[in-house]
């Protein structure tokens, strides 16, 4: 079989979505380019997306992204190092209408520090579900979110997978930061891409980790 | 309005490059304008296989009626062969399906023994 004609692809990046369950990570992954927002009941009635491959154009270059969802494993705390391995960008999601999910970000940062293969990995905190503001159920202010992100030295954005606000921006901003940090990816890209990615990304395949 | 070639309006000869058995045209989602595979990226795999149309993937899949038997599959080496694709979590019987990365329409294919297989009649082709 001939090689994939992807010469115009400048680099391939692995992005992860982490955070408590119910914060809307799966919707963010669907919403990246999708026009239909699914009601939570609909989401749970479907087989979720494990990961997506997406080609994005940034400053006239093409980048291939693989964006991974935690597959609900966060409920059982069984995310393993294979999920984190090789990731250049991590999006930490909390729900602005649930203070607990915001406070748990500390645990997610600990896990990230434990398993991440590089200290330079680009992190972004996403305060999701800002569409709930109108119903008065916000529990974490934008200011608090921003202050925490500053303290952790990460990017920050508020988003709504429901109204599409900020979702694409969040992904693109992370990718831009990765591009600006060549030490994070240039070494890896020079190796045989096929081999290394297969091992990295296919590891979490398959059934229950219980 | 972008125009596409449908499987039903074409012949295998029009879709498969004779010299190397690969796809002679770009492959697109059956519903939206998302490109799934570039030309010459995948090989034709003529294994006959049942393929259920009623997998509850997130995107609406009732817009297109497909037959239960796919004429042939396009086989991709791995996920990086794709321009854009969504890969589902495992179903209860351990199967994984492929969908459009933009509109989540699916299934347009499946993973079988680590092979990525795209149903030839569930995608559209460049003219």
Short mmCIF file of C-alpha atoms in Angstrom, two decimals:
data_model
loop_
_atom_site.label_atom_id
_atom_site.label_comp_id
_atom_site.label_asym_id
_atom_site.label_seq_id
_atom_site.Cartn_x
_atom_site.Cartn_y
_atom_site.Cartn_z
CA UNK A 1 0.00 0.00 0.00
CA UNK A 2 1.29 3.45 -0.84
CA UNK A 3 2.00 5.89 1.96
CA UNK A 4 -0.68 8.37 2.87
CA UNK A 5 -0.29 11.48 0.70
CA UNK A 6 -0.13 13.72 3.73
CA UNK A 7 3.04 15.56 2.88
CA UNK A 8 1.25 18.82 3.36
CA UNK A 9 0.53 17.89 6.99
CA UNK A 10 3.03 19.91 9.01
CA UNK A 11 2.66 17.88 12.19
CA UNK A 12 0.37 15.53 14.06
CA UNK A 13 -0.67 16.35 17.62
CA UNK A 14 -2.42 14.42 20.35
CA UNK A 15 -4.91 16.34 22.48
CA UNK A 16 -6.75 15.04 25.53
CA UNK A 17 -9.95 16.07 27.26
CA UNK A 18 -9.96 15.43 31.00
CA UNK A 19 -12.13 16.50 33.93
CA UNK A 20 -14.98 15.17 36.06
CA UNK A 21 -17.78 13.28 34.39
CA UNK A 22 -20.76 15.43 33.52
CA UNK A 23 -18.69 18.48 32.70
CA UNK A 24 -19.47 18.09 29.02
CA UNK A 25 -16.21 16.74 27.60
CA UNK A 26 -17.96 14.47 25.14
CA UNK A 27 -20.13 17.33 23.94
CA UNK A 28 -17.05 19.47 23.45
CA UNK A 29 -15.53 16.78 21.29
CA UNK A 30 -18.71 16.46 19.25
CA UNK A 31 -19.15 20.18 19.15
CA UNK A 32 -15.73 20.94 17.77
CA UNK A 33 -17.25 21.38 14.35
CA UNK A 34 -20.71 19.94 14.71
CA UNK A 35 -23.87 21.98 14.40
CA UNK A 36 -26.12 19.77 16.41
CA UNK A 37 -25.95 19.92 20.14
CA UNK A 38 -27.17 16.76 21.82
CA UNK A 39 -29.24 16.76 24.94
CA UNK A 40 -27.46 14.82 27.73
CA UNK A 41 -30.11 12.10 27.51
CA UNK A 42 -29.36 11.68 23.85
CA UNK A 43 -25.64 11.56 24.50
CA UNK A 44 -26.00 8.74 27.00
CA UNK A 45 -28.25 6.84 24.60
CA UNK A 46 -25.54 6.77 21.97
CA UNK A 47 -22.19 5.13 21.66
CA UNK A 48 -19.79 7.92 22.38
CA UNK A 49 -16.85 8.98 20.31
CA UNK A 50 -13.57 7.65 21.62
CA UNK A 51 -11.42 9.94 19.55
CA UNK A 52 -11.51 12.06 16.44
CA UNK A 53 -8.96 12.68 13.77
CA UNK A 54 -9.25 16.25 12.47
CA UNK A 55 -7.18 18.22 10.03
CA UNK A 56 -7.10 21.92 10.89
CA UNK A 57 -5.63 24.85 9.00
CA UNK A 58 -3.60 27.29 11.04
CA UNK A 59 -1.60 30.08 9.41
CA UNK A 60 -1.67 28.31 6.06
CA UNK A 61 -0.30 25.07 7.43
CA UNK A 62 -2.21 21.87 7.98
CA UNK A 63 -2.06 20.01 11.26
CA UNK A 64 -3.58 16.66 12.01
CA UNK A 65 -5.11 16.38 15.46
CA UNK A 66 -6.20 13.32 17.34
CA UNK A 67 -8.52 14.44 20.10
CA UNK A 68 -9.29 11.91 22.82
CA UNK A 69 -12.18 11.70 25.23
CA UNK A 70 -11.76 9.90 28.54
CA UNK A 71 -14.44 7.35 27.65
CA UNK A 72 -16.11 7.76 31.02
CA UNK A 73 -13.21 6.02 32.67
CA UNK A 74 -12.72 9.01 34.93
CA UNK A 75 -15.56 7.71 37.02
CA UNK A 76 -13.42 4.78 38.01
CA UNK A 77 -10.11 6.62 38.09
CA UNK A 78 -8.62 4.09 35.74
CA UNK A 79 -7.07 6.49 33.28
CA UNK A 80 -3.67 5.10 32.74
CA UNK A 81 -0.41 6.44 31.52
CA UNK A 82 -1.14 5.15 28.01
CA UNK A 83 -3.90 7.72 27.73
CA UNK A 84 -1.54 10.54 28.61
CA UNK A 85 1.52 9.27 26.78
CA UNK A 86 2.62 11.36 23.84
CA UNK A 87 0.02 14.09 24.38
CA UNK A 88 1.12 17.61 23.50
CA UNK A 89 -2.05 19.33 24.65
CA UNK A 90 -4.51 18.74 27.49
CA UNK A 91 -7.85 20.42 27.94
CA UNK A 92 -9.09 20.35 31.54
CA UNK A 93 -12.84 20.81 31.70
CA UNK A 94 -15.04 21.93 34.57
CA UNK A 95 -18.68 22.93 34.74
CA UNK A 96 -19.23 26.59 35.78
CA UNK A 97 -22.48 25.53 37.43
CA UNK A 98 -20.75 22.94 39.64
CA UNK A 99 -18.14 24.14 42.12
CA UNK A 100 -17.07 20.57 42.89
CA UNK A 101 -15.91 20.00 39.31
CA UNK A 102 -13.83 23.19 39.58
CA UNK A 103 -12.26 22.15 42.87
CA UNK A 104 -11.43 18.73 41.46
CA UNK A 105 -9.21 20.34 38.86
CA UNK A 106 -6.42 20.08 41.44
CA UNK A 107 -6.74 16.29 41.33
CA UNK A 108 -6.63 16.35 37.55
CA UNK A 109 -3.48 18.47 37.61
CA UNK A 110 -1.89 15.96 39.99
CA UNK A 111 -2.74 13.12 37.70
CA UNK A 112 -1.45 15.02 34.71
CA UNK A 113 1.85 15.71 36.48
CA UNK A 114 2.16 12.04 37.37
CA UNK A 115 1.50 10.57 33.96
CA UNK A 116 2.40 13.24 31.45
CA UNK A 117 5.49 12.47 29.41
CA UNK A 118 6.55 16.11 29.20
CA UNK A 119 6.43 18.98 31.65
CA UNK A 120 5.95 21.31 28.71
CA UNK A 121 2.61 19.88 27.67
CA UNK A 122 0.20 22.72 26.84
CA UNK A 123 -2.71 22.95 29.25
CA UNK A 124 -5.95 24.81 28.93
CA UNK A 125 -8.71 25.11 31.50
CA UNK A 126 -12.17 25.27 30.00
CA UNK A 127 -15.10 26.51 32.09
CA UNK A 128 -17.93 24.81 30.24
CA UNK A 129 -21.70 25.29 30.23
CA UNK A 130 -21.67 29.11 30.46
CA UNK A 131 -25.08 28.94 28.76
CA UNK A 132 -26.42 28.07 32.20
CA UNK A 133 -25.64 31.58 33.41
CA UNK A 134 -29.00 32.91 32.31
CA UNK A 135 -30.78 30.47 34.61
CA UNK A 136 -28.69 31.77 37.54
CA UNK A 137 -27.00 28.48 38.28
CA UNK A 138 -23.39 29.63 37.87
CA UNK A 139 -21.26 28.62 40.86
CA UNK A 140 -17.81 29.58 39.62
CA UNK A 141 -17.20 33.11 38.38
CA UNK A 142 -15.10 33.84 35.33
CA UNK A 143 -12.71 35.76 37.60
CA UNK A 144 -12.12 32.72 39.78
CA UNK A 145 -11.51 30.55 36.75
CA UNK A 146 -9.04 33.03 35.31
CA UNK A 147 -7.21 33.41 38.62
CA UNK A 148 -6.82 29.66 38.98
CA UNK A 149 -5.55 29.32 35.42
CA UNK A 150 -3.02 32.08 36.07
CA UNK A 151 -1.82 30.33 39.21
CA UNK A 152 -1.40 27.05 37.31
CA UNK A 153 0.18 28.80 34.34
CA UNK A 154 -2.35 27.54 31.83
CA UNK A 155 -4.58 28.96 29.14
CA UNK A 156 -8.17 29.69 30.06
CA UNK A 157 -11.43 30.01 28.23
CA UNK A 158 -15.10 29.86 29.08
CA UNK A 159 -17.17 27.87 26.64
CA UNK A 160 -20.51 26.42 25.93
CA UNK A 161 -20.81 23.27 23.91
CA UNK A 162 -24.50 24.05 23.72
CA UNK A 163 -24.25 27.49 22.16
CA UNK A 164 -20.88 26.79 20.53
CA UNK A 165 -19.30 29.80 22.27
CA UNK A 166 -15.56 29.44 22.51
CA UNK A 167 -15.38 25.74 21.66
CA UNK A 168 -13.39 25.89 18.47
CA UNK A 169 -11.28 28.74 19.87
CA UNK A 170 -10.29 26.52 22.75
CA UNK A 171 -8.91 23.77 20.53
CA UNK A 172 -7.22 26.15 18.11
CA UNK A 173 -5.55 28.13 20.87
CA UNK A 174 -4.07 24.98 22.35
CA UNK A 175 -2.76 23.93 18.94
CA UNK A 176 -1.21 27.36 18.39
CA UNK A 177 0.62 27.08 21.69
CA UNK A 178 1.88 23.63 20.77
CA UNK A 179 3.17 24.99 17.47
CA UNK A 180 4.98 27.73 19.39
CA UNK A 181 6.67 25.09 21.55
CA UNK A 182 8.72 23.06 19.06
CA UNK A 183 10.57 21.12 21.77
CA UNK A 184 7.23 19.48 22.52
CA UNK A 185 6.82 17.82 19.18
CA UNK A 186 9.68 18.18 16.74
CA UNK A 187 11.71 15.33 18.18
CA UNK A 188 8.75 13.02 18.04
CA UNK A 189 7.70 13.97 14.52
CA UNK A 190 11.13 13.07 13.19
CA UNK A 191 10.75 9.45 14.14
CA UNK A 192 8.74 7.08 11.97
CA UNK A 193 5.31 8.55 12.52
CA UNK A 194 3.32 5.43 11.71
CA UNK A 195 5.01 3.20 14.23
CA UNK A 196 5.15 5.56 17.12
CA UNK A 197 1.60 6.81 16.80
CA UNK A 198 0.14 3.37 16.45
CA UNK A 199 1.71 2.31 19.70
CA UNK A 200 0.80 5.50 21.46
CA UNK A 201 -2.71 5.93 20.38
CA UNK A 202 -4.06 2.48 19.97
CA UNK A 203 -3.10 1.40 23.40
CA UNK A 204 -6.34 2.38 25.16
CA UNK A 205 -8.42 0.44 22.65
CA UNK A 206 -10.92 -2.10 23.66
CA UNK A 207 -13.11 -3.06 26.52
CA UNK A 208 -13.43 -2.63 30.18
CA UNK A 209 -10.46 -1.85 32.32
CA UNK A 210 -12.07 -3.15 35.49
CA UNK B 1 -23.14 23.55 -3.72
CA UNK B 2 -20.47 20.91 -4.02
CA UNK B 3 -21.34 17.95 -6.21
CA UNK B 4 -20.41 14.39 -5.43
CA UNK B 5 -20.45 11.03 -7.09
CA UNK B 6 -22.62 8.50 -5.28
CA UNK B 7 -21.75 4.83 -5.10
CA UNK B 8 -25.10 3.97 -6.67
CA UNK B 9 -24.29 6.14 -9.70
CA UNK B 10 -20.85 4.71 -10.28
CA UNK B 11 -19.07 1.48 -11.04
CA UNK B 12 -16.16 -0.13 -9.26
CA UNK B 13 -13.97 0.74 -12.22
CA UNK B 14 -14.69 4.42 -11.63
CA UNK B 15 -13.74 4.22 -7.96
CA UNK B 16 -10.79 1.85 -7.86
CA UNK B 17 -7.47 2.74 -9.41
CA UNK B 18 -6.56 -0.26 -11.51
CA UNK B 19 -2.78 -0.12 -11.09
CA UNK B 20 -2.65 -0.18 -7.31
CA UNK B 21 -6.17 -1.09 -6.15
CA UNK B 22 -6.56 2.22 -4.27
CA UNK B 23 -9.33 4.83 -4.24
CA UNK B 24 -9.11 6.94 -7.38
CA UNK B 25 -11.19 9.76 -5.88
CA UNK B 26 -11.37 11.73 -2.65
CA UNK B 27 -13.86 10.26 -0.20
CA UNK B 28 -16.43 12.42 1.62
CA UNK B 29 -19.08 12.10 4.31
CA UNK B 30 -22.47 11.04 2.84
CA UNK B 31 -24.21 13.98 4.52
CA UNK B 32 -21.89 16.97 4.96
CA UNK B 33 -18.88 18.30 3.03
CA UNK B 34 -16.26 16.81 5.32
CA UNK B 35 -13.42 14.99 3.57
CA UNK B 36 -12.71 11.57 5.04
CA UNK B 37 -9.88 10.28 2.89
CA UNK B 38 -7.70 11.69 0.16
CA UNK B 39 -7.32 9.95 -3.14
CA UNK B 40 -5.00 6.90 -3.21
CA UNK B 41 -5.02 6.63 0.59
CA UNK B 42 -6.83 3.29 1.00
CA UNK B 43 -7.05 -0.06 -0.75
CA UNK B 44 -10.16 -1.91 -1.88
CA UNK B 45 -11.00 -4.91 0.30
CA UNK B 46 -13.68 -7.11 -1.20
CA UNK B 47 -14.39 -9.28 1.81
CA UNK B 48 -18.13 -9.77 2.05
CA UNK B 49 -19.34 -9.00 5.50
CA UNK B 50 -22.55 -8.15 7.26
CA UNK B 51 -22.71 -4.59 8.45
CA UNK B 52 -25.47 -3.25 10.62
CA UNK B 53 -26.97 0.12 9.79
CA UNK B 54 -28.59 0.66 13.14
CA UNK B 55 -25.68 1.58 15.37
CA UNK B 56 -26.72 4.41 17.72
CA UNK B 57 -23.93 6.85 16.99
CA UNK B 58 -24.32 10.49 18.10
CA UNK B 59 -25.05 11.96 14.66
CA UNK B 60 -28.35 11.39 12.94
CA UNK B 61 -28.13 8.29 10.77
CA UNK B 62 -31.65 8.16 9.42
CA UNK B 63 -31.04 10.53 6.53
CA UNK B 64 -29.60 7.87 4.27
CA UNK B 65 -30.81 4.36 3.69
CA UNK B 66 -28.02 1.94 3.11
CA UNK B 67 -28.22 -1.71 2.27
CA UNK B 68 -27.26 -4.23 4.95
CA UNK B 69 -24.59 -5.66 2.74
CA UNK B 70 -21.76 -3.44 1.66
CA UNK B 71 -20.37 -4.16 -1.82
CA UNK B 72 -16.80 -3.70 -0.64
CA UNK B 73 -14.74 -1.85 1.92
CA UNK B 74 -11.89 0.59 1.75
CA UNK B 75 -9.13 -0.53 4.09
CA UNK B 76 -6.98 2.02 5.88
CA UNK B 77 -3.72 1.19 7.62
CA UNK B 78 -4.45 3.17 10.75
CA UNK B 79 -6.26 6.25 12.02
CA UNK B 80 -3.63 8.59 10.60
CA UNK B 81 -4.53 7.54 7.09
CA UNK B 82 -7.70 9.61 7.50
CA UNK B 83 -8.09 13.31 6.97
CA UNK B 84 -11.07 13.38 9.28
CA UNK B 85 -12.83 10.56 11.12
CA UNK B 86 -14.57 9.80 14.38
CA UNK B 87 -13.91 6.49 16.13
CA UNK B 88 -16.58 5.23 18.50
CA UNK B 89 -16.11 3.61 21.86
CA UNK B 90 -16.66 -0.12 21.94
CA UNK B 91 -20.23 -1.35 21.78
CA UNK B 92 -21.41 -4.06 24.15
CA UNK B 93 -20.17 -6.74 21.79
CA UNK B 94 -16.76 -5.08 21.59
CA UNK B 95 -17.15 -3.57 18.13
CA UNK B 96 -16.06 -0.07 17.18
CA UNK B 97 -17.47 2.04 14.38
CA UNK B 98 -16.37 4.97 12.28
CA UNK B 99 -18.30 8.20 11.81
CA UNK B 100 -17.91 11.60 10.23
CA UNK B 101 -15.69 13.84 12.34
CA UNK B 102 -17.74 16.93 11.51
CA UNK B 103 -21.41 15.94 11.65
CA UNK B 104 -20.97 12.62 13.50
CA UNK B 105 -23.01 10.78 10.90
CA UNK B 106 -22.40 7.07 11.06
CA UNK B 107 -21.59 4.34 10.82
CA UNK B 108 -19.58 4.83 7.67
CA UNK B 109 -17.27 2.00 8.59
CA UNK B 110 -15.89 -0.16 11.37
CA UNK B 111 -12.75 -1.48 12.96
CA UNK B 112 -12.22 -5.20 12.42
CA UNK B 113 -9.10 -6.88 13.80
CA UNK B 114 -7.38 -3.47 14.01
CA UNK B 115 -8.21 -2.86 10.33
CA UNK B 116 -10.05 0.36 9.57
CA UNK B 117 -12.78 -0.46 7.03
CA UNK B 118 -14.92 2.16 5.26
CA UNK B 119 -18.10 0.92 3.57
CA UNK B 120 -17.77 1.91 -0.09
CA UNK B 121 -21.49 2.63 -0.48
CA UNK B 122 -21.78 4.78 2.67
CA UNK B 123 -19.53 7.57 1.51
CA UNK B 124 -19.49 9.96 -1.44
CA UNK B 125 -16.77 10.57 -3.97
CA UNK B 126 -15.32 13.55 -5.78
CA UNK B 127 -16.56 13.89 -9.35
#
